[in-house]
Amino acid sequence: MSKPDLRFSMPLASASAASPLPWLLISATALLVIGVVMIASASVDIAAQMTGNSFYFMTRQLIYAGLGCAVALGIANVPLAWWERSGWLMLGIGLAALVLVLTPFGHTVNGSTRWIPLGLFNVQVSEVTKICLIAYLAGYVVRRREELVHTWSGFLKPLLVLGLASTLLVMQPDFGATVVLMTAAMGMIFLSGVRLSRFMPLIGLTAVIGVLLVIFEPYRLKRVVSYLDPWQDQFNSGYQLTQSLIAFGRGEWTGLGLGNSVQKLFFLPEAHTDFIFAIIAEEFGLFGSLAVLVLFAVLVTVGFVIARLAERDGMPFAACFAYGLTLLVGLQAAINMGVSTGLLPTKGLTLPLVSYGGSSLLANCVIIGVLARIEMERQDLRQQKAEAGKGTRQGGARYVD
Amino acid sequence: MANSKPSTNVKQLLIAGLSAWRFGMVLGVFLLAVLAIAWRLVDLHVIDQEFLRQQGDVRTIRTETIDAHRGMIVDRHGEPLAVSTPVETVWANPREIDPQDPRLTPVARLLGLDERALRNRIRELGGREFIYVRRKIQPDLARQVLAVGLPGIYSRREYRRYYPAGEVTAHVVGFTNIDEWGQEGIELSFDNWLTGKVGLKRVLKDNRGRQIKDLNLVRDARPGRDITLSLDLRLQYLAYRELKAVVQAHGARGGTLVMLDVNTGEVLAMVNQNSYNPNDRSQISPESLRNKAITDLFEPGSTIKPLTVAAALESGLYRPESKIDTAPGFLRFGRFTIRDARNYGEMSLTDIIARSSNVGTSRIAAELGGDQLRDLLFRMGLGQATGVGFPGEAVGVLPSPARWRPVELATLSYGYGMSVNALQLAQAYMVIANGGIRYPLSLMRVDEPPQGERVLSESVSRQVRHMLQVAVENGTGRRARVALYESGGKTGTVHLVGSQGYEHDQYKAIFAGLAPVEDPRIVTVIAVDAPQGGEYYGGEVAAPVFSRVMGDALRLLNVRPALEADAMISAGSRPSGARG
């Protein structure tokens, strides 16, 4: 207890001087703007063909973006205490939405029942559920930490809840969202200090479930196989991926230029939604795709820094919540880019803040709003502590490993 | 969060338990993922780039043809006779169309198609990617069809052949099929010359098959070359009008008229009855497709007599005023009797032509011998191809026996036992008209002075011309007289050949002539098949056509009229009743 062991002191030490907040907002806004522009470019022809209005998707995304900014502002004004209090409400909403979508209220597109129609637009329930369950889990981890860390039952209880949610998600089916939610939850539990040995049976179970899914739902097996060598079956199961890879190849170093993508001309399905990263890569080349990757890296790092700072400054719920939310965004972005580049099997996942889609955009705006709120509350707390007296300062963060 | 005490405990525990290595590991995994994606991006953008780009090109770059339109056919003054005009062809991709789509109704209605048949076709050919819906329609109509907005309906540019002169030039020009391949006439024989060579270009196409941009030109399109015919559309119209009139007036089966420029061998007009409209071929009978002036043979009859007389003059045994005794007006060869209209007694060669004496020419031929007569006919181009390069040309028959039977020789002298087409007959008269030179005939405009071949002496041809003039002024061809011009010509009336041999009551009325006599410019041959009613002689049916056509033609060609007006006045008072 003599000297604090600050292995990751660099960002923390400078944090008092430079707030991570601007970085969060800059990277998120940049991605949002890139998204609107690229949706305009990628969807011009498909929108004209589907609706007769070339800017149909761009206009809608612009409206969502405005709405998203308002939502982020609103959420930034919701005290963290409310989230902490509403753990059970969140769990209720999250599970209720998952059940509701499987009733006839659900809206089916391409064989997946993922949406609940709400008049003007459809809500993708997995986006709502993800945030709700992460909020619930953050509350649980903080409330039952002792139990969680030290007993199997404390470890398994949240897993049962998550397992139920995963089952409902797979029933839609929405395998991508399941993976993102489960992995983010595991990350949170891991960060809360649970021993690694507890994860072993879970990893085994996940592997068994994965194998069973591949066996009993053969289209998944097909997808898995096609991603390993998409050129084998390039006109069938490997079609989308090969078209995506061609987009990267065409982009070369600097790309074909904004609006000059060829793959968006009905070659690459979902060009303005799940595969928008490929269109960015085609129109702006290696520099463009790396820029987007760097923006996501900045966003995720800032999210982790915010979480870590909250942790240091004695805001366990905020820290846990921030870890979970950052993991959600980071995992989804990484998986989406991994899918587009052929590193991972094809899944229907959007690129956060960039892809077209109201639910996904609003959900990510909520996440940005919550992260901003956490950082603001933390700064307020520090200020209060600083004003309260210099003596209490050393009672702040102590890291003993 | 029940009370503050456990809360602080938890807080402390949390802080104690939250180790930096866990945070570092999560962040590290993330950064590793970022690095993996970054490496993959470099891999795709830079290292795999060539393979991926090539794969992309395979899917997007197509080679398209560039239209090369077919050459024009024009008359000697550049008037268009066959032109390719841009039209639109509506086609469909049945894979993209639902046969039940209600929008097929307006499409079928606009195109004048049976709606049910169209739907059935789309259903039956559902596996194909291209079917014609309606070919070669007005661009405006195609726009209306596309405006219906049915996906899978497209239109593309094609060319349609139009024949502005229609039936007037139909037989010479011919026509193409819907793919613009020559089927008849000049369109067929000069198909290679007229057909353009399509170009190739590489284009970028989207996944709907629409062209995004031109990449590069592989091969330039070479448009088809034009053809300038020797026809003069004005003379062609004129000839067509007169021929049609005479065929209708006499209820004839058909007719032919050929007009040649005697100094170049160019065909100035070539018309036939019945003709057809090449722009609307739905009602065509195959019989009317023939260019009878070249493809149909007939026995030239008395129109050969001037050639027999030319052979006589050439032999040096005769002079135009040499007397031949034709009494008693017939010649008997076994069962066969050659007759004149009446017993003319002793007559000069000029009279033999003017009155068309069969006995006279038979006597001359017997004197000359068959080989000499045949040689002259052959030199005039009979029994040989004319060389105009027209599909389906009939060469005709010029007998060449080892030993001439007297009856054979006699009938040959007045144009039986041989066959010619109208163009060959015109060619023979061209030699007489231009002073004895045989020019190769041409359906193309001749711009260089043609290489002719002398086949008859100048003096003989002049003497024969004068005989022809007498025949018109004072003989069987009086109705061929041309106002203001002096003309010469010979009538002919032959029995048509039917399935049972010669038809006794069906004739072909022929007239072959030239004008002006002193310095001939054009020759014209007219043949009318099976004129009905009272008149059937060449002098009655064909000669008046000659008169009208030549008069107008010479005026159109700005030929100076003869100044001896009194000759015409006296000509008008002469008695009629000539025979062919």
GROMACS .gro file of N, CA, C and O in nm, chain A residues 8 45 49 84 142 145-146 190-194 231 234 239 243 245-246 248-250 252-253 262 265-267 277 281 285-286 289-290 293 300 304 308 311 314 316 323 327 330-331 334 337 341 343 398 400-401, chain B residues 1 10-11 13-27 30-31 33-38 40-42 44-46 48-53 55-57 59-60 151 204-208 210 212:
model
  408
    8PHE      N    1  -0.145   0.133  -1.612
    8PHE     CA    2  -0.206   0.208  -1.723
    8PHE      C    3  -0.229   0.350  -1.680
    8PHE      O    4  -0.338   0.403  -1.687
   45ASP      N    5  -2.877   0.421  -5.647
   45ASP     CA    6  -2.942   0.343  -5.753
   45ASP      C    7  -3.046   0.247  -5.698
   45ASP      O    8  -3.153   0.232  -5.755
   49GLN      N    9  -3.443   0.254  -5.771
   49GLN     CA   10  -3.513   0.138  -5.825
   49GLN      C   11  -3.626   0.092  -5.734
   49GLN      O   12  -3.733   0.055  -5.782
   84GLU      N   13  -2.919   0.281  -1.284
   84GLU     CA   14  -2.883   0.185  -1.180
   84GLU      C   15  -3.008   0.134  -1.110
   84GLU      O   16  -3.021   0.015  -1.081
  142VAL      N   17  -2.263  -0.495  -0.999
  142VAL     CA   18  -2.229  -0.406  -0.889
  142VAL      C   19  -2.298  -0.450  -0.760
  142VAL      O   20  -2.237  -0.456  -0.654
  145ARG      N   21  -2.167  -0.834  -0.650
  145ARG     CA   22  -2.031  -0.859  -0.692
  145ARG      C   23  -1.967  -0.973  -0.614
  145ARG      O   24  -1.903  -1.063  -0.670
  146GLU      N   25  -1.987  -0.966  -0.482
  146GLU     CA   26  -1.925  -1.067  -0.397
  146GLU      C   27  -1.971  -1.207  -0.438
  146GLU      O   28  -1.891  -1.298  -0.459
  190PHE      N   29  -1.592  -1.066  -1.695
  190PHE     CA   30  -1.447  -1.086  -1.685
  190PHE      C   31  -1.381  -0.964  -1.621
  190PHE      O   32  -1.300  -0.976  -1.529
  191LEU      N   33  -1.422  -0.846  -1.665
  191LEU     CA   34  -1.362  -0.723  -1.612
  191LEU      C   35  -1.399  -0.702  -1.465
  191LEU      O   36  -1.328  -0.635  -1.391
  192SER      N   37  -1.510  -0.763  -1.422
  192SER     CA   38  -1.551  -0.746  -1.283
  192SER      C   39  -1.466  -0.832  -1.191
  192SER      O   40  -1.478  -0.824  -1.069
  193GLY      N   41  -1.383  -0.918  -1.243
  193GLY     CA   42  -1.287  -0.989  -1.161
  193GLY      C   43  -1.317  -1.137  -1.141
  193GLY      O   44  -1.255  -1.202  -1.059
  194VAL      N   45  -1.407  -1.193  -1.214
  194VAL     CA   46  -1.437  -1.335  -1.200
  194VAL      C   47  -1.318  -1.415  -1.252
  194VAL      O   48  -1.258  -1.381  -1.354
  231TRP      N   49  -1.464  -1.798  -5.322
  231TRP     CA   50  -1.457  -1.814  -5.468
  231TRP      C   51  -1.502  -1.952  -5.511
  231TRP      O   52  -1.528  -1.975  -5.629
  234GLN      N   53  -1.896  -1.890  -5.583
  234GLN     CA   54  -1.909  -1.744  -5.590
  234GLN      C   55  -2.042  -1.694  -5.644
  234GLN      O   56  -2.072  -1.577  -5.632
  239TYR      N   57  -2.149  -1.547  -5.287
  239TYR     CA   58  -2.170  -1.433  -5.376
  239TYR      C   59  -2.143  -1.298  -5.309
  239TYR      O   60  -2.064  -1.217  -5.355
  243GLN      N   61  -1.834  -1.031  -5.385
  243GLN     CA   62  -1.862  -0.895  -5.434
  243GLN      C   63  -1.802  -0.792  -5.341
  243GLN      O   64  -1.752  -0.688  -5.383
  245LEU      N   65  -1.533  -0.837  -5.147
  245LEU     CA   66  -1.388  -0.839  -5.163
  245LEU      C   67  -1.346  -0.766  -5.290
  245LEU      O   68  -1.246  -0.696  -5.292
  246ILE      N   69  -1.425  -0.782  -5.396
  246ILE     CA   70  -1.395  -0.712  -5.520
  246ILE      C   71  -1.397  -0.562  -5.496
  246ILE      O   72  -1.313  -0.488  -5.549
  248PHE      N   73  -1.313  -0.408  -5.226
  248PHE     CA   74  -1.186  -0.369  -5.164
  248PHE      C   75  -1.075  -0.365  -5.269
  248PHE      O   76  -0.995  -0.272  -5.273
  249GLY      N   77  -1.074  -0.469  -5.354
  249GLY     CA   78  -0.969  -0.474  -5.455
  249GLY      C   79  -0.975  -0.356  -5.550
  249GLY      O   80  -0.872  -0.297  -5.586
  250ARG      N   81  -1.095  -0.316  -5.588
  250ARG     CA   82  -1.110  -0.202  -5.679
  250ARG      C   83  -1.063  -0.073  -5.616
  250ARG      O   84  -1.020   0.018  -5.684
  252GLU      N   85  -0.811  -0.007  -5.427
  252GLU     CA   86  -0.666   0.017  -5.426
  252GLU      C   87  -0.626   0.114  -5.315
  252GLU      O   88  -0.678   0.107  -5.205
  253TRP      N   89  -0.535   0.205  -5.346
  253TRP     CA   90  -0.485   0.294  -5.242
  253TRP      C   91  -0.583   0.408  -5.212
  253TRP      O   92  -0.616   0.436  -5.098
  262VAL      N   93  -1.868   0.078  -5.826
  262VAL     CA   94  -1.937  -0.007  -5.924
  262VAL      C   95  -2.017  -0.114  -5.851
  262VAL      O   96  -2.127  -0.150  -5.892
  265LEU      N   97  -2.381  -0.090  -5.771
  265LEU     CA   98  -2.478  -0.096  -5.880
  265LEU      C   99  -2.537  -0.236  -5.889
  265LEU      O  100  -2.519  -0.305  -5.988
  266PHE      N  101  -2.599  -0.277  -5.782
  266PHE     CA  102  -2.673  -0.402  -5.773
  266PHE      C  103  -2.585  -0.526  -5.768
  266PHE      O  104  -2.634  -0.637  -5.769
  267PHE      N  105  -2.452  -0.507  -5.764
  267PHE     CA  106  -2.366  -0.625  -5.754
  267PHE      C  107  -2.359  -0.671  -5.609
  267PHE      O  108  -2.371  -0.790  -5.581
  277PHE      N  109  -1.912  -0.075  -4.539
  277PHE     CA  110  -1.767  -0.062  -4.525
  277PHE      C  111  -1.697  -0.095  -4.657
  277PHE      O  112  -1.598  -0.032  -4.695
  281ALA      N  113  -1.454   0.142  -4.875
  281ALA     CA  114  -1.323   0.096  -4.920
  281ALA      C  115  -1.309   0.111  -5.071
  281ALA      O  116  -1.202   0.144  -5.121
  285GLY      N  117  -1.062   0.376  -5.105
  285GLY     CA  118  -0.940   0.298  -5.103
  285GLY      C  119  -0.890   0.265  -4.963
  285GLY      O  120  -0.963   0.273  -4.864
  286LEU      N  121  -0.763   0.225  -4.958
  286LEU     CA  122  -0.703   0.185  -4.832
  286LEU      C  123  -0.708   0.300  -4.732
  286LEU      O  124  -0.735   0.279  -4.614
  289SER      N  125  -1.064   0.328  -4.586
  289SER     CA  126  -1.105   0.220  -4.496
  289SER      C  127  -1.024   0.225  -4.366
  289SER      O  128  -1.078   0.200  -4.258
  290LEU      N  129  -0.894   0.257  -4.378
  290LEU     CA  130  -0.812   0.269  -4.257
  290LEU      C  131  -0.862   0.385  -4.170
  290LEU      O  132  -0.864   0.375  -4.048
  293LEU      N  133  -1.149   0.266  -3.980
  293LEU     CA  134  -1.101   0.173  -3.876
  293LEU      C  135  -1.041   0.252  -3.759
  293LEU      O  136  -1.068   0.224  -3.641
  300VAL      N  137  -1.366   0.340  -2.949
  300VAL     CA  138  -1.366   0.230  -2.852
  300VAL      C  139  -1.265   0.257  -2.741
  300VAL      O  140  -1.295   0.239  -2.622
  304PHE      N  141  -1.339   0.288  -2.343
  304PHE     CA  142  -1.270   0.214  -2.235
  304PHE      C  143  -1.206   0.308  -2.135
  304PHE      O  144  -1.208   0.284  -2.013
  308ARG      N  145  -1.269   0.320  -1.748
  308ARG     CA  146  -1.159   0.301  -1.653
  308ARG      C  147  -1.150   0.418  -1.555
  308ARG      O  148  -1.125   0.400  -1.436
  311GLU      N  149  -1.416   0.390  -1.308
  311GLU     CA  150  -1.377   0.286  -1.213
  311GLU      C  151  -1.281   0.343  -1.109
  311GLU      O  152  -1.298   0.324  -0.988
  314GLY      N  153  -1.431   0.572  -0.846
  314GLY     CA  154  -1.530   0.519  -0.755
  314GLY      C  155  -1.672   0.523  -0.805
  314GLY      O  156  -1.766   0.556  -0.734
  316PRO      N  157  -1.858   0.244  -0.966
  316PRO     CA  158  -1.855   0.107  -1.018
  316PRO      C  159  -1.965   0.079  -1.120
  316PRO      O  160  -1.941   0.014  -1.221
  323TYR      N  161  -1.816  -0.016  -1.973
  323TYR     CA  162  -1.744  -0.128  -2.034
  323TYR      C  163  -1.838  -0.205  -2.127
  323TYR      O  164  -1.805  -0.237  -2.241
  327LEU      N  165  -1.801  -0.228  -2.525
  327LEU     CA  166  -1.782  -0.360  -2.586
  327LEU      C  167  -1.887  -0.385  -2.695
  327LEU      O  168  -1.854  -0.442  -2.800
  330GLY      N  169  -1.778  -0.175  -2.995
  330GLY     CA  170  -1.651  -0.223  -3.048
  330GLY      C  171  -1.665  -0.359  -3.114
  330GLY      O  172  -1.614  -0.382  -3.225
  331LEU      N  173  -1.735  -0.450  -3.047
  331LEU     CA  174  -1.751  -0.584  -3.104
  331LEU      C  175  -1.828  -0.579  -3.235
  331LEU      O  176  -1.790  -0.643  -3.334
  334ALA      N  177  -1.610  -0.435  -3.504
  334ALA     CA  178  -1.504  -0.528  -3.543
  334ALA      C  179  -1.561  -0.644  -3.623
  334ALA      O  180  -1.504  -0.685  -3.725
  337MET      N  181  -1.664  -0.523  -3.976
  337MET     CA  182  -1.550  -0.504  -4.066
  337MET      C  183  -1.484  -0.637  -4.098
  337MET      O  184  -1.437  -0.661  -4.209
  341THR      N  185  -1.448  -0.789  -4.480
  341THR     CA  186  -1.317  -0.821  -4.536
  341THR      C  187  -1.293  -0.970  -4.546
  341THR      O  188  -1.186  -1.013  -4.588
  343LEU      N  189  -1.279  -1.190  -4.298
  343LEU     CA  190  -1.209  -1.252  -4.185
  343LEU      C  191  -1.305  -1.336  -4.103
  343LEU      O  192  -1.263  -1.428  -4.034
  398ARG      N  193  -0.685   0.364  -0.595
  398ARG     CA  194  -0.571   0.286  -0.552
  398ARG      C  195  -0.575   0.155  -0.627
  398ARG      O  196  -0.676   0.085  -0.624
  400VAL      N  197  -0.425  -0.203  -0.652
  400VAL     CA  198  -0.336  -0.306  -0.601
  400VAL      C  199  -0.370  -0.435  -0.673
  400VAL      O  200  -0.482  -0.485  -0.663
  401ASP      N  201  -0.276  -0.484  -0.741
  401ASP     CA  202  -0.306  -0.603  -0.819
  401ASP      C  203  -0.278  -0.728  -0.739
  401ASP      O  204  -0.178  -0.736  -0.674
  402MET      N  205  -2.791  -0.167  -0.290
  402MET     CA  206  -2.801  -0.024  -0.258
  402MET      C  207  -2.900  -0.003  -0.145
  402MET      O  208  -2.968   0.097  -0.141
  411VAL      N  209  -1.867  -0.294  -0.083
  411VAL     CA  210  -1.866  -0.341  -0.222
  411VAL      C  211  -1.773  -0.255  -0.304
  411VAL      O  212  -1.693  -0.304  -0.385
  412LYS      N  213  -1.783  -0.125  -0.280
  412LYS     CA  214  -1.701  -0.032  -0.357
  412LYS      C  215  -1.552  -0.064  -0.340
  412LYS      O  216  -1.477  -0.071  -0.436
  414LEU      N  217  -1.423  -0.347  -0.236
  414LEU     CA  218  -1.394  -0.477  -0.296
  414LEU      C  219  -1.374  -0.463  -0.447
  414LEU      O  220  -1.282  -0.518  -0.505
  415LEU      N  221  -1.464  -0.386  -0.502
  415LEU     CA  222  -1.460  -0.369  -0.648
  415LEU      C  223  -1.327  -0.308  -0.689
  415LEU      O  224  -1.260  -0.355  -0.781
  416ILE      N  225  -1.291  -0.205  -0.617
  416ILE     CA  226  -1.167  -0.137  -0.652
  416ILE      C  227  -1.049  -0.230  -0.634
  416ILE      O  228  -0.959  -0.236  -0.718
  417ALA      N  229  -1.057  -0.307  -0.526
  417ALA     CA  230  -0.946  -0.397  -0.502
  417ALA      C  231  -0.939  -0.504  -0.610
  417ALA      O  232  -0.833  -0.543  -0.655
  418GLY      N  233  -1.057  -0.550  -0.652
  418GLY     CA  234  -1.060  -0.663  -0.745
  418GLY      C  235  -1.038  -0.624  -0.889
  418GLY      O  236  -0.991  -0.703  -0.969
  419LEU      N  237  -1.076  -0.504  -0.921
  419LEU     CA  238  -1.064  -0.466  -1.062
  419LEU      C  239  -0.917  -0.443  -1.095
  419LEU      O  240  -0.863  -0.337  -1.069
  420SER      N  241  -0.859  -0.543  -1.149
  420SER     CA  242  -0.716  -0.534  -1.173
  420SER      C  243  -0.686  -0.473  -1.308
  420SER      O  244  -0.763  -0.486  -1.403
  421ALA      N  245  -0.575  -0.415  -1.315
  421ALA     CA  246  -0.535  -0.347  -1.438
  421ALA      C  247  -0.511  -0.447  -1.550
  421ALA      O  248  -0.533  -0.416  -1.666
  422TRP      N  249  -0.468  -0.570  -1.515
  422TRP     CA  250  -0.435  -0.663  -1.623
  422TRP      C  251  -0.559  -0.704  -1.700
  422TRP      O  252  -0.555  -0.729  -1.819
  423ARG      N  253  -0.671  -0.708  -1.627
  423ARG     CA  254  -0.794  -0.742  -1.700
  423ARG      C  255  -0.830  -0.634  -1.800
  423ARG      O  256  -0.862  -0.661  -1.915
  424PHE      N  257  -0.822  -0.511  -1.755
  424PHE     CA  258  -0.849  -0.399  -1.846
  424PHE      C  259  -0.751  -0.401  -1.963
  424PHE      O  260  -0.790  -0.389  -2.080
  425GLY      N  261  -0.625  -0.423  -1.926
  425GLY     CA  262  -0.521  -0.425  -2.032
  425GLY      C  263  -0.546  -0.536  -2.131
  425GLY      O  264  -0.530  -0.519  -2.253
  426MET      N  265  -0.594  -0.649  -2.082
  426MET     CA  266  -0.616  -0.761  -2.173
  426MET      C  267  -0.732  -0.731  -2.270
  426MET      O  268  -0.720  -0.757  -2.391
  427VAL      N  269  -0.840  -0.676  -2.213
  427VAL     CA  270  -0.954  -0.646  -2.301
  427VAL      C  271  -0.913  -0.544  -2.407
  427VAL      O  272  -0.939  -0.561  -2.527
  428LEU      N  273  -0.849  -0.438  -2.362
  428LEU     CA  274  -0.806  -0.335  -2.457
  428LEU      C  275  -0.707  -0.393  -2.558
  428LEU      O  276  -0.714  -0.365  -2.678
  431PHE      N  277  -0.874  -0.591  -2.819
  431PHE     CA  278  -0.936  -0.500  -2.915
  431PHE      C  279  -0.835  -0.443  -3.014
  431PHE      O  280  -0.858  -0.439  -3.135
  432LEU      N  281  -0.723  -0.402  -2.958
  432LEU     CA  282  -0.622  -0.344  -3.047
  432LEU      C  283  -0.568  -0.449  -3.144
  432LEU      O  284  -0.539  -0.419  -3.259
  434ALA      N  285  -0.744  -0.691  -3.263
  434ALA     CA  286  -0.848  -0.703  -3.366
  434ALA      C  287  -0.833  -0.589  -3.468
  434ALA      O  288  -0.843  -0.611  -3.589
  435VAL      N  289  -0.807  -0.469  -3.416
  435VAL     CA  290  -0.788  -0.355  -3.507
  435VAL      C  291  -0.670  -0.380  -3.599
  435VAL      O  292  -0.677  -0.356  -3.721
  436LEU      N  293  -0.562  -0.432  -3.541
  436LEU     CA  294  -0.444  -0.460  -3.623
  436LEU      C  295  -0.474  -0.567  -3.727
  436LEU      O  296  -0.431  -0.557  -3.843
  437ALA      N  297  -0.549  -0.669  -3.686
  437ALA     CA  298  -0.583  -0.776  -3.780
  437ALA      C  299  -0.664  -0.720  -3.897
  437ALA      O  300  -0.638  -0.751  -4.014
  438ILE      N  301  -0.760  -0.637  -3.863
  438ILE     CA  302  -0.843  -0.579  -3.971
  438ILE      C  303  -0.757  -0.488  -4.059
  438ILE      O  304  -0.768  -0.491  -4.182
  439ALA      N  305  -0.669  -0.412  -3.995
  439ALA     CA  306  -0.583  -0.322  -4.073
  439ALA      C  307  -0.496  -0.401  -4.169
  439ALA      O  308  -0.481  -0.365  -4.286
  441ARG      N  309  -0.557  -0.694  -4.287
  441ARG     CA  310  -0.645  -0.749  -4.390
  441ARG      C  311  -0.679  -0.643  -4.495
  441ARG      O  312  -0.688  -0.673  -4.615
  442LEU      N  313  -0.696  -0.521  -4.450
  442LEU     CA  314  -0.728  -0.413  -4.545
  442LEU      C  315  -0.611  -0.391  -4.642
  442LEU      O  316  -0.630  -0.379  -4.763
  443VAL      N  317  -0.491  -0.389  -4.586
  443VAL     CA  318  -0.373  -0.374  -4.672
  443VAL      C  319  -0.367  -0.491  -4.769
  443VAL      O  320  -0.342  -0.474  -4.889
  445LEU      N  321  -0.609  -0.677  -4.888
  445LEU     CA  322  -0.710  -0.671  -4.995
  445LEU      C  323  -0.683  -0.555  -5.090
  445LEU      O  324  -0.690  -0.570  -5.212
  446HIS      N  325  -0.654  -0.439  -5.031
  446HIS     CA  326  -0.642  -0.320  -5.114
  446HIS      C  327  -0.517  -0.322  -5.201
  446HIS      O  328  -0.514  -0.264  -5.307
  447VAL      N  329  -0.411  -0.382  -5.148
  447VAL     CA  330  -0.283  -0.368  -5.217
  447VAL      C  331  -0.232  -0.500  -5.272
  447VAL      O  332  -0.192  -0.507  -5.389
  449ASP      N  333  -0.390  -0.831  -5.282
  449ASP     CA  334  -0.483  -0.910  -5.363
  449ASP      C  335  -0.549  -0.828  -5.472
  449ASP      O  336  -0.632  -0.877  -5.547
  450GLN      N  337  -0.511  -0.703  -5.477
  450GLN     CA  338  -0.582  -0.607  -5.561
  450GLN      C  339  -0.599  -0.654  -5.705
  450GLN      O  340  -0.707  -0.645  -5.761
  451GLU      N  341  -0.491  -0.709  -5.760
  451GLU     CA  342  -0.497  -0.743  -5.901
  451GLU      C  343  -0.598  -0.855  -5.928
  451GLU      O  344  -0.680  -0.845  -6.020
  452PHE      N  345  -0.593  -0.958  -5.844
  452PHE     CA  346  -0.687  -1.068  -5.860
  452PHE      C  347  -0.832  -1.020  -5.843
  452PHE      O  348  -0.919  -1.053  -5.923
  453LEU      N  349  -0.852  -0.938  -5.739
  453LEU     CA  350  -0.988  -0.893  -5.711
  453LEU      C  351  -1.039  -0.802  -5.822
  453LEU      O  352  -1.155  -0.810  -5.862
  454ARG      N  353  -0.953  -0.716  -5.871
  454ARG     CA  354  -0.994  -0.625  -5.977
  454ARG      C  355  -1.031  -0.703  -6.102
  454ARG      O  356  -1.128  -0.674  -6.171
  456GLN      N  357  -1.135  -1.011  -6.110
  456GLN     CA  358  -1.263  -1.076  -6.083
  456GLN      C  359  -1.378  -0.978  -6.102
  456GLN      O  360  -1.483  -1.012  -6.155
  457GLY      N  361  -1.355  -0.854  -6.057
  457GLY     CA  362  -1.458  -0.752  -6.074
  457GLY      C  363  -1.482  -0.722  -6.222
  457GLY      O  364  -1.596  -0.711  -6.267
  458ASP      N  365  -1.373  -0.713  -6.297
  458ASP     CA  366  -1.387  -0.681  -6.440
  458ASP      C  367  -1.464  -0.790  -6.512
  458ASP      O  368  -1.545  -0.762  -6.601
  460ARG      N  369  -1.699  -0.951  -6.406
  460ARG     CA  370  -1.842  -0.937  -6.377
  460ARG      C  371  -1.902  -0.810  -6.434
  460ARG      O  372  -2.024  -0.796  -6.440
  461THR      N  373  -1.819  -0.715  -6.468
  461THR     CA  374  -1.876  -0.585  -6.503
  461THR      C  375  -1.841  -0.538  -6.644
  461THR      O  376  -1.914  -0.457  -6.699
  552PRO      N  377  -4.038  -0.348  -6.534
  552PRO     CA  378  -3.898  -0.394  -6.535
  552PRO      C  379  -3.886  -0.518  -6.623
  552PRO      O  380  -3.974  -0.603  -6.622
  605LEU      N  381  -1.862  -0.065  -6.920
  605LEU     CA  382  -1.886  -0.108  -6.783
  605LEU      C  383  -2.037  -0.118  -6.765
  605LEU      O  384  -2.110  -0.024  -6.798
  606LYS      N  385  -2.082  -0.233  -6.715
  606LYS     CA  386  -2.226  -0.252  -6.699
  606LYS      C  387  -2.260  -0.281  -6.554
  606LYS      O  388  -2.183  -0.347  -6.485
  607ASP      N  389  -2.375  -0.235  -6.512
  607ASP     CA  390  -2.417  -0.269  -6.377
  607ASP      C  391  -2.488  -0.404  -6.379
  607ASP      O  392  -2.501  -0.467  -6.483
  608ASN      N  393  -2.530  -0.449  -6.261
  608ASN     CA  394  -2.584  -0.584  -6.251
  608ASN      C  395  -2.722  -0.597  -6.313
  608ASN      O  396  -2.778  -0.704  -6.321
  609ARG      N  397  -2.778  -0.485  -6.358
  609ARG     CA  398  -2.905  -0.489  -6.429
  609ARG      C  399  -2.882  -0.484  -6.580
  609ARG      O  400  -2.975  -0.470  -6.656
  611ARG      N  401  -2.733  -0.246  -6.737
  611ARG     CA  402  -2.731  -0.111  -6.795
  611ARG      C  403  -2.588  -0.065  -6.810
  611ARG      O  404  -2.503  -0.094  -6.727
  613ILE      N  405  -2.285   0.169  -6.784
  613ILE     CA  406  -2.247   0.279  -6.696
  613ILE      C  407  -2.153   0.374  -6.767
  613ILE      O  408  -2.171   0.495  -6.765
   0.00000   0.00000   0.00000
